[in-house]
Amino acid sequence: MSVFVAGMGAVSSPGNSVQDSFSAIVQGRDGIKPLSIFDSRLKVPPLCAEIAEIPEKYSDLYRSLALAMAAVDEAMHAIPDRENIRIGILVATTVAGISQTERFYEALRKDSSIIDRSATEFAVHEPTVLAGEICRRTGGSGFHTVSTACSTGLHIIGMAKRFLEQGTYDACLAVGTDALSILTVRGFASLMLLDPNGCRPFDKRRAGISLGEGAGAMLLTTEKFISRCISKPLAIVSGWGASADCFHMTAPHPEGLGAQLAVKDAIDEAGIAPEQIDLIAAHGTGTPDNDKAEIKAMKSIFSSLPPFCSMKRTLGHTLAASGILESVLAVKALQEGIIPPTAGFEIEDEEIGASPSEVMNRPLKHVLKNSFGFGGNNAAVVFTKAE
């Protein structure tokens, strides 16, 4: 059974649509700047990819939900007639409503009289509440919340694929969303994982990540229901692989063993040979260990490394949202036949022994997307061009 991408949505620091976000990626735009939407209380404001303005339509929602709904509405436009269609909602998040509860906690410290609002305000802290609200607003038939660090955005695509193959739902909406918060900014700063000069994926001088915020959404369905959509299929989700190497709480396995397993499984499920992959949309965080381990893992699978890119300097690392947000843009690259550049890369690292591609036009049929998270969580998805 083929699982099709029927609709997509994206909200990122470069823009509030798939096209705006993709244009920034193709241009190799630098999307990071000093954090300004809240005070991190760090000595120097970290460089982040923040969203300057939430669309007015969603301004009354807490930030992660607002970003999610903006992406969801764009994706769900593909299927205006949802009568008698069972739609499953799968949500990837790490932050959920934390940015909202942080603000309320600060207000509560200054004015204890607002304690009566605490039950309502703190309720959004729970990730499942976010998933339930998205389900309610979209008329979904059920919702599922996933949080496996930075691999989450790909896992929900793979899980949606399984639900559709098993007939649990007629269509699935996979949405990943994370807003910048004090917890994440200060947490990554305490781990000394933030590059003060901004992330530089695969570059010899790379020294850490740059956090970002955003959301991505994909509407997935099968051949039986694709006719209900207003446009032709955008791509096929042909393979998903998942693994957990459990090497370290935060560091990747130095040989990328878990990454190898996930990628091999995704390619095998797609029914293709590694040589048929035309582009790798890498995880490419910009940390010394992650980038080196990822390319080492890819070299163990591919006899000749395909073109690869990272989108992190343009979008920032959007945590649980990164996998699906970057998948949306990888599918767009597949459609347009464009291999994107890697913003922030300048100098090849001899320890990696490979450089990301420059922007080029080339027919693409199979694109591999990687996402790897803390704790050894690894995910990979293969997208195939819908003929």
XYZ file of C-alpha atoms in Angstrom:
387
model
C 0.000 0.000 0.000
C 1.365 3.420 -0.982
C 1.194 6.266 1.528
C 0.990 9.661 -0.142
C 1.843 13.154 1.035
C -1.372 14.989 0.150
C -0.766 18.362 1.789
C 1.991 20.260 3.591
C 2.368 23.287 5.827
C 5.340 25.137 7.283
C 6.000 28.032 9.623
C 9.596 29.088 10.222
C 11.729 32.128 10.916
C 12.031 32.902 7.166
C 8.279 32.811 6.526
C 4.795 31.538 7.276
C 4.359 29.140 4.369
C 6.035 26.228 2.639
C 7.059 28.412 -0.289
C 8.552 31.188 1.866
C 10.521 28.681 3.929
C 11.731 26.791 0.858
C 12.817 29.961 -0.925
C 15.005 30.846 2.069
C 16.557 27.369 2.046
C 17.350 27.512 -1.680
C 18.869 30.977 -1.264
C 21.065 29.707 1.577
C 19.735 32.479 3.775
C 21.166 33.044 7.245
C 18.112 32.865 9.505
C 19.650 33.434 12.929
C 20.050 36.573 14.990
C 20.337 37.548 18.687
C 17.356 36.304 20.676
C 14.910 39.150 21.288
C 11.458 37.693 22.035
C 12.354 37.115 25.704
C 15.273 37.637 28.077
C 17.306 34.441 28.366
C 19.259 35.978 31.264
C 22.482 34.770 29.665
C 25.381 37.218 29.555
C 25.121 37.462 25.780
C 21.834 36.876 23.936
C 22.256 33.600 22.023
C 21.864 33.462 18.254
C 18.529 31.845 17.401
C 16.100 31.560 14.506
C 13.048 33.220 16.026
C 9.705 33.985 14.417
C 9.258 37.723 14.485
C 5.495 37.794 14.147
C 2.807 35.166 14.670
C 0.016 35.471 12.059
C -2.829 37.565 13.477
C -5.304 34.692 13.092
C -3.447 32.702 15.752
C -2.310 35.508 18.055
C -4.649 34.479 20.892
C -3.098 30.988 21.135
C -0.017 30.043 23.116
C 3.061 29.993 20.939
C 3.562 26.273 20.163
C -0.139 25.856 19.381
C -0.187 28.996 17.243
C 2.753 27.762 15.170
C 1.194 24.321 14.861
C -2.192 25.609 13.709
C -0.649 27.878 11.097
C 1.154 24.874 9.575
C -1.889 22.618 10.016
C -4.253 24.976 8.230
C -1.919 25.187 5.243
C -1.597 21.389 5.064
C -5.302 20.680 5.595
C -6.244 23.006 2.753
C -5.553 19.999 0.528
C -8.684 18.190 1.730
C -11.593 20.606 2.185
C -14.218 17.828 2.267
C -13.464 15.770 5.377
C -16.882 14.197 5.847
C -16.720 10.492 6.727
C -12.901 10.478 6.753
C -11.197 9.197 9.899
C -8.221 11.481 10.437
C -5.578 10.582 12.996
C -3.572 13.393 14.579
C 0.078 12.726 15.456
C 1.922 15.494 17.268
C 5.652 15.843 17.835
C 6.820 18.308 20.482
C 9.348 18.774 23.259
C 8.346 22.225 24.492
C 4.537 22.061 24.115
C 3.162 24.918 26.252
C 6.268 25.489 28.371
C 6.863 28.969 26.954
C 3.364 29.921 28.125
C 3.754 28.451 31.608
C 7.121 30.185 31.968
C 5.459 33.530 31.353
C 2.654 32.795 33.791
C 5.110 31.664 36.461
C 6.992 34.957 36.159
C 3.716 36.879 36.435
C 2.689 34.793 39.446
C 5.934 35.599 41.256
C 5.142 39.300 40.887
C 1.427 39.068 41.662
C 0.241 36.185 43.831
C -3.392 37.242 43.413
C -3.521 35.513 40.021
C -3.071 32.099 41.661
C -6.702 31.287 40.790
C -5.680 31.113 37.123
C -2.906 28.597 37.724
C -4.902 25.445 36.902
C -5.860 26.819 33.493
C -2.482 28.362 32.726
C -0.368 25.381 33.760
C -2.608 22.864 31.962
C -0.962 23.675 28.633
C 2.398 22.554 30.033
C 1.458 18.950 29.203
C 2.274 17.895 25.593
C -0.847 15.746 25.323
C -2.982 18.854 25.859
C -1.407 20.356 22.742
C -2.191 17.253 20.701
C -5.742 17.137 22.002
C -6.341 20.773 21.114
C -5.064 20.264 17.561
C -7.352 17.240 17.272
C -10.339 19.244 18.502
C -9.683 22.110 16.122
C -9.284 19.825 13.105
C -12.077 17.366 13.857
C -9.687 14.441 14.158
C -10.780 10.933 15.086
C -7.969 10.363 17.568
C -4.678 11.871 18.658
C -1.232 10.620 19.591
C 1.609 12.509 21.255
C 5.263 11.625 20.624
C 8.324 13.109 22.288
C 11.644 11.436 21.496
C 13.807 14.556 21.400
C 15.000 15.648 17.955
C 14.012 12.426 16.167
C 10.318 12.980 16.944
C 9.346 14.813 13.772
C 10.306 11.830 11.618
C 8.839 9.230 13.950
C 5.367 10.732 13.582
C 5.634 10.432 9.804
C 6.625 6.793 10.150
C 3.919 6.084 12.711
C 1.323 7.736 10.476
C 2.492 5.455 7.667
C 1.900 2.410 9.896
C -1.567 3.604 10.987
C -2.602 4.021 7.358
C -1.167 0.660 6.302
C -3.060 -1.029 9.140
C -6.313 0.765 8.316
C -6.536 2.514 11.687
C -7.255 5.833 9.943
C -8.150 6.951 6.428
C -5.752 9.900 6.636
C -3.218 11.137 9.162
C -2.106 14.648 10.005
C 1.474 14.618 11.289
C 2.463 17.918 12.887
C 5.605 18.914 14.760
C 5.871 22.157 16.699
C 8.255 23.742 19.176
C 8.557 27.326 20.353
C 11.655 28.903 21.845
C 11.588 28.858 25.639
C 13.832 29.809 28.544
C 14.132 26.147 29.489
C 15.528 25.059 26.128
C 17.771 28.079 25.595
C 19.337 27.918 29.048
C 19.389 24.121 28.990
C 21.418 23.919 25.801
C 23.608 26.775 27.030
C 24.367 24.809 30.215
C 25.430 21.848 28.064
C 27.742 24.244 26.172
C 26.121 23.229 22.899
C 25.328 26.708 21.522
C 27.725 28.141 18.939
C 28.264 31.846 19.781
C 28.913 32.487 16.086
C 25.849 30.613 14.898
C 25.699 26.997 13.763
C 27.954 25.997 10.868
C 26.875 22.499 9.774
C 29.735 20.257 8.631
C 32.155 23.207 8.665
C 35.601 22.693 10.161
C 34.974 25.568 12.612
C 31.589 24.306 13.823
C 31.101 24.586 17.571
C 27.447 23.895 18.341
C 23.834 24.457 17.431
C 21.576 27.458 16.984
C 18.088 26.947 18.378
C 15.034 27.843 16.364
C 11.271 27.636 16.491
C 8.653 26.619 13.986
C 6.207 23.971 12.861
C 5.744 21.575 9.990
C 2.695 19.559 8.994
C 2.007 16.753 6.535
C -1.343 15.323 5.554
C -0.839 11.674 4.622
C -3.347 9.319 3.037
C -3.726 6.269 0.796
C -4.750 5.710 -2.798
C -8.349 5.131 -1.683
C -8.720 8.657 -0.312
C -6.218 10.685 -2.351
C -9.018 11.437 -4.833
C -10.702 13.534 -2.113
C -7.743 15.933 -2.191
C -7.690 18.998 -4.409
C -4.189 18.402 -5.774
C -2.088 15.506 -7.003
C 0.087 13.617 -4.498
C 3.188 15.598 -3.537
C 5.321 12.542 -2.768
C 5.225 8.974 -1.480
C 6.436 8.041 2.007
C 8.224 4.928 0.832
C 10.319 3.950 3.856
C 10.770 4.572 7.593
C 13.517 3.365 9.877
C 13.892 3.771 13.645
C 16.537 2.709 16.155
C 17.857 3.469 19.623
C 21.563 2.928 20.255
C 21.424 4.219 23.861
C 25.099 5.154 23.696
C 24.912 8.326 25.786
C 22.333 10.705 27.239
C 23.303 13.515 24.865
C 26.177 12.402 22.608
C 25.764 10.293 19.457
C 27.499 6.967 18.988
C 30.896 7.951 17.508
C 30.481 5.442 14.659
C 26.852 6.367 14.127
C 25.721 2.757 14.632
C 22.136 3.631 15.520
C 21.941 6.055 12.617
C 23.152 3.317 10.279
C 20.387 0.970 11.403
C 17.642 3.554 10.976
C 18.822 4.592 7.499
C 19.298 1.013 6.314
C 15.802 0.068 7.484
C 14.254 3.088 5.745
C 16.018 2.305 2.465
C 15.128 -1.383 2.711
C 11.463 -0.609 3.340
C 11.485 1.709 0.337
C 12.628 -1.262 -1.742
C 15.552 0.549 -3.301
C 19.341 0.325 -3.251
C 21.379 2.974 -1.406
C 22.732 4.159 -4.771
C 19.224 5.286 -5.749
C 19.114 8.003 -3.076
C 19.543 11.329 -4.888
C 19.742 13.654 -1.869
C 20.261 13.365 1.878
C 18.509 16.042 3.911
C 20.871 15.579 6.838
C 20.262 16.180 10.514
C 23.360 18.410 10.357
C 23.140 20.209 13.687
C 26.579 21.830 13.577
C 28.004 20.164 16.690
C 31.470 18.615 16.298
C 30.370 15.097 17.276
C 26.976 14.911 15.568
C 28.085 16.011 12.125
C 31.110 13.726 12.132
C 29.100 10.715 13.331
C 26.342 11.323 10.784
C 28.682 11.398 7.788
C 30.617 8.417 9.111
C 27.327 6.513 9.277
C 26.369 7.576 5.761
C 29.756 6.543 4.343
C 29.239 3.066 5.800
C 25.997 2.747 3.796
C 26.766 4.557 0.546
C 29.684 3.477 -1.639
C 29.591 7.010 -3.054
C 28.088 9.698 -0.826
C 25.051 11.351 -2.458
C 24.610 15.133 -2.377
C 23.652 16.222 1.146
C 22.577 19.396 2.898
C 21.612 20.812 6.275
C 18.888 23.417 6.799
C 19.796 24.348 10.382
C 21.509 27.716 9.716
C 18.373 28.970 7.963
C 15.690 27.436 10.210
C 17.611 26.963 13.446
C 17.338 23.656 15.271
C 13.601 23.426 15.919
C 13.973 20.327 18.113
C 10.950 17.972 17.799
C 9.641 20.000 14.877
C 12.897 19.790 12.920
C 12.320 16.383 11.353
C 8.939 17.150 9.880
C 9.597 20.820 9.052
C 12.728 19.825 7.158
C 10.852 16.878 5.582
C 8.294 19.298 4.173
C 11.103 21.259 2.553
C 12.853 18.080 1.400
C 9.646 17.029 -0.378
C 9.500 20.487 -1.932
C 13.077 19.979 -3.166
C 12.016 16.606 -4.577
C 9.143 18.233 -6.450
C 11.214 21.113 -7.801
C 14.334 19.088 -8.614
C 16.582 21.321 -6.525
C 19.453 20.281 -4.268
C 19.618 23.023 -1.609
C 22.851 24.553 -0.320
C 23.966 24.473 3.310
C 24.006 27.946 4.807
C 26.882 28.499 7.226
C 29.249 26.023 5.560
C 32.527 27.337 4.168
C 35.515 25.136 5.092
C 35.648 21.355 4.678
C 36.658 19.384 7.756
C 39.287 16.777 6.865
C 37.981 14.584 9.692
C 34.618 14.459 7.914
C 36.160 14.289 4.454
C 33.067 15.512 2.626
C 31.361 18.797 1.871
C 27.654 19.516 1.501
C 26.526 20.323 -2.023
C 26.148 23.708 -3.590
C 22.689 24.578 -4.876
C 21.935 22.843 -8.163
C 19.047 21.735 -10.350
C 18.859 18.009 -10.883
C 16.046 15.465 -11.361
C 15.360 13.805 -8.009
C 13.443 10.582 -7.387
C 14.351 9.470 -3.855
C 15.262 11.757 -0.933
C 16.462 10.539 2.460
C 15.746 12.601 5.587
C 17.676 11.936 8.804
C 16.898 13.016 12.371
C 18.805 11.955 15.467
C 18.019 12.829 19.078
C 19.310 12.724 22.631
C 19.436 9.289 24.221
C 20.330 7.609 20.935
C 16.919 8.042 19.284
C 17.361 7.762 15.523
C 14.924 8.080 12.646
C 15.101 8.133 8.861
C 12.434 8.478 6.177
C 12.666 8.003 2.408
C 10.417 10.153 0.230
C 9.850 9.115 -3.381
C 8.651 11.303 -6.218
C 4.993 10.750 -7.039
C 4.838 10.127 -10.777
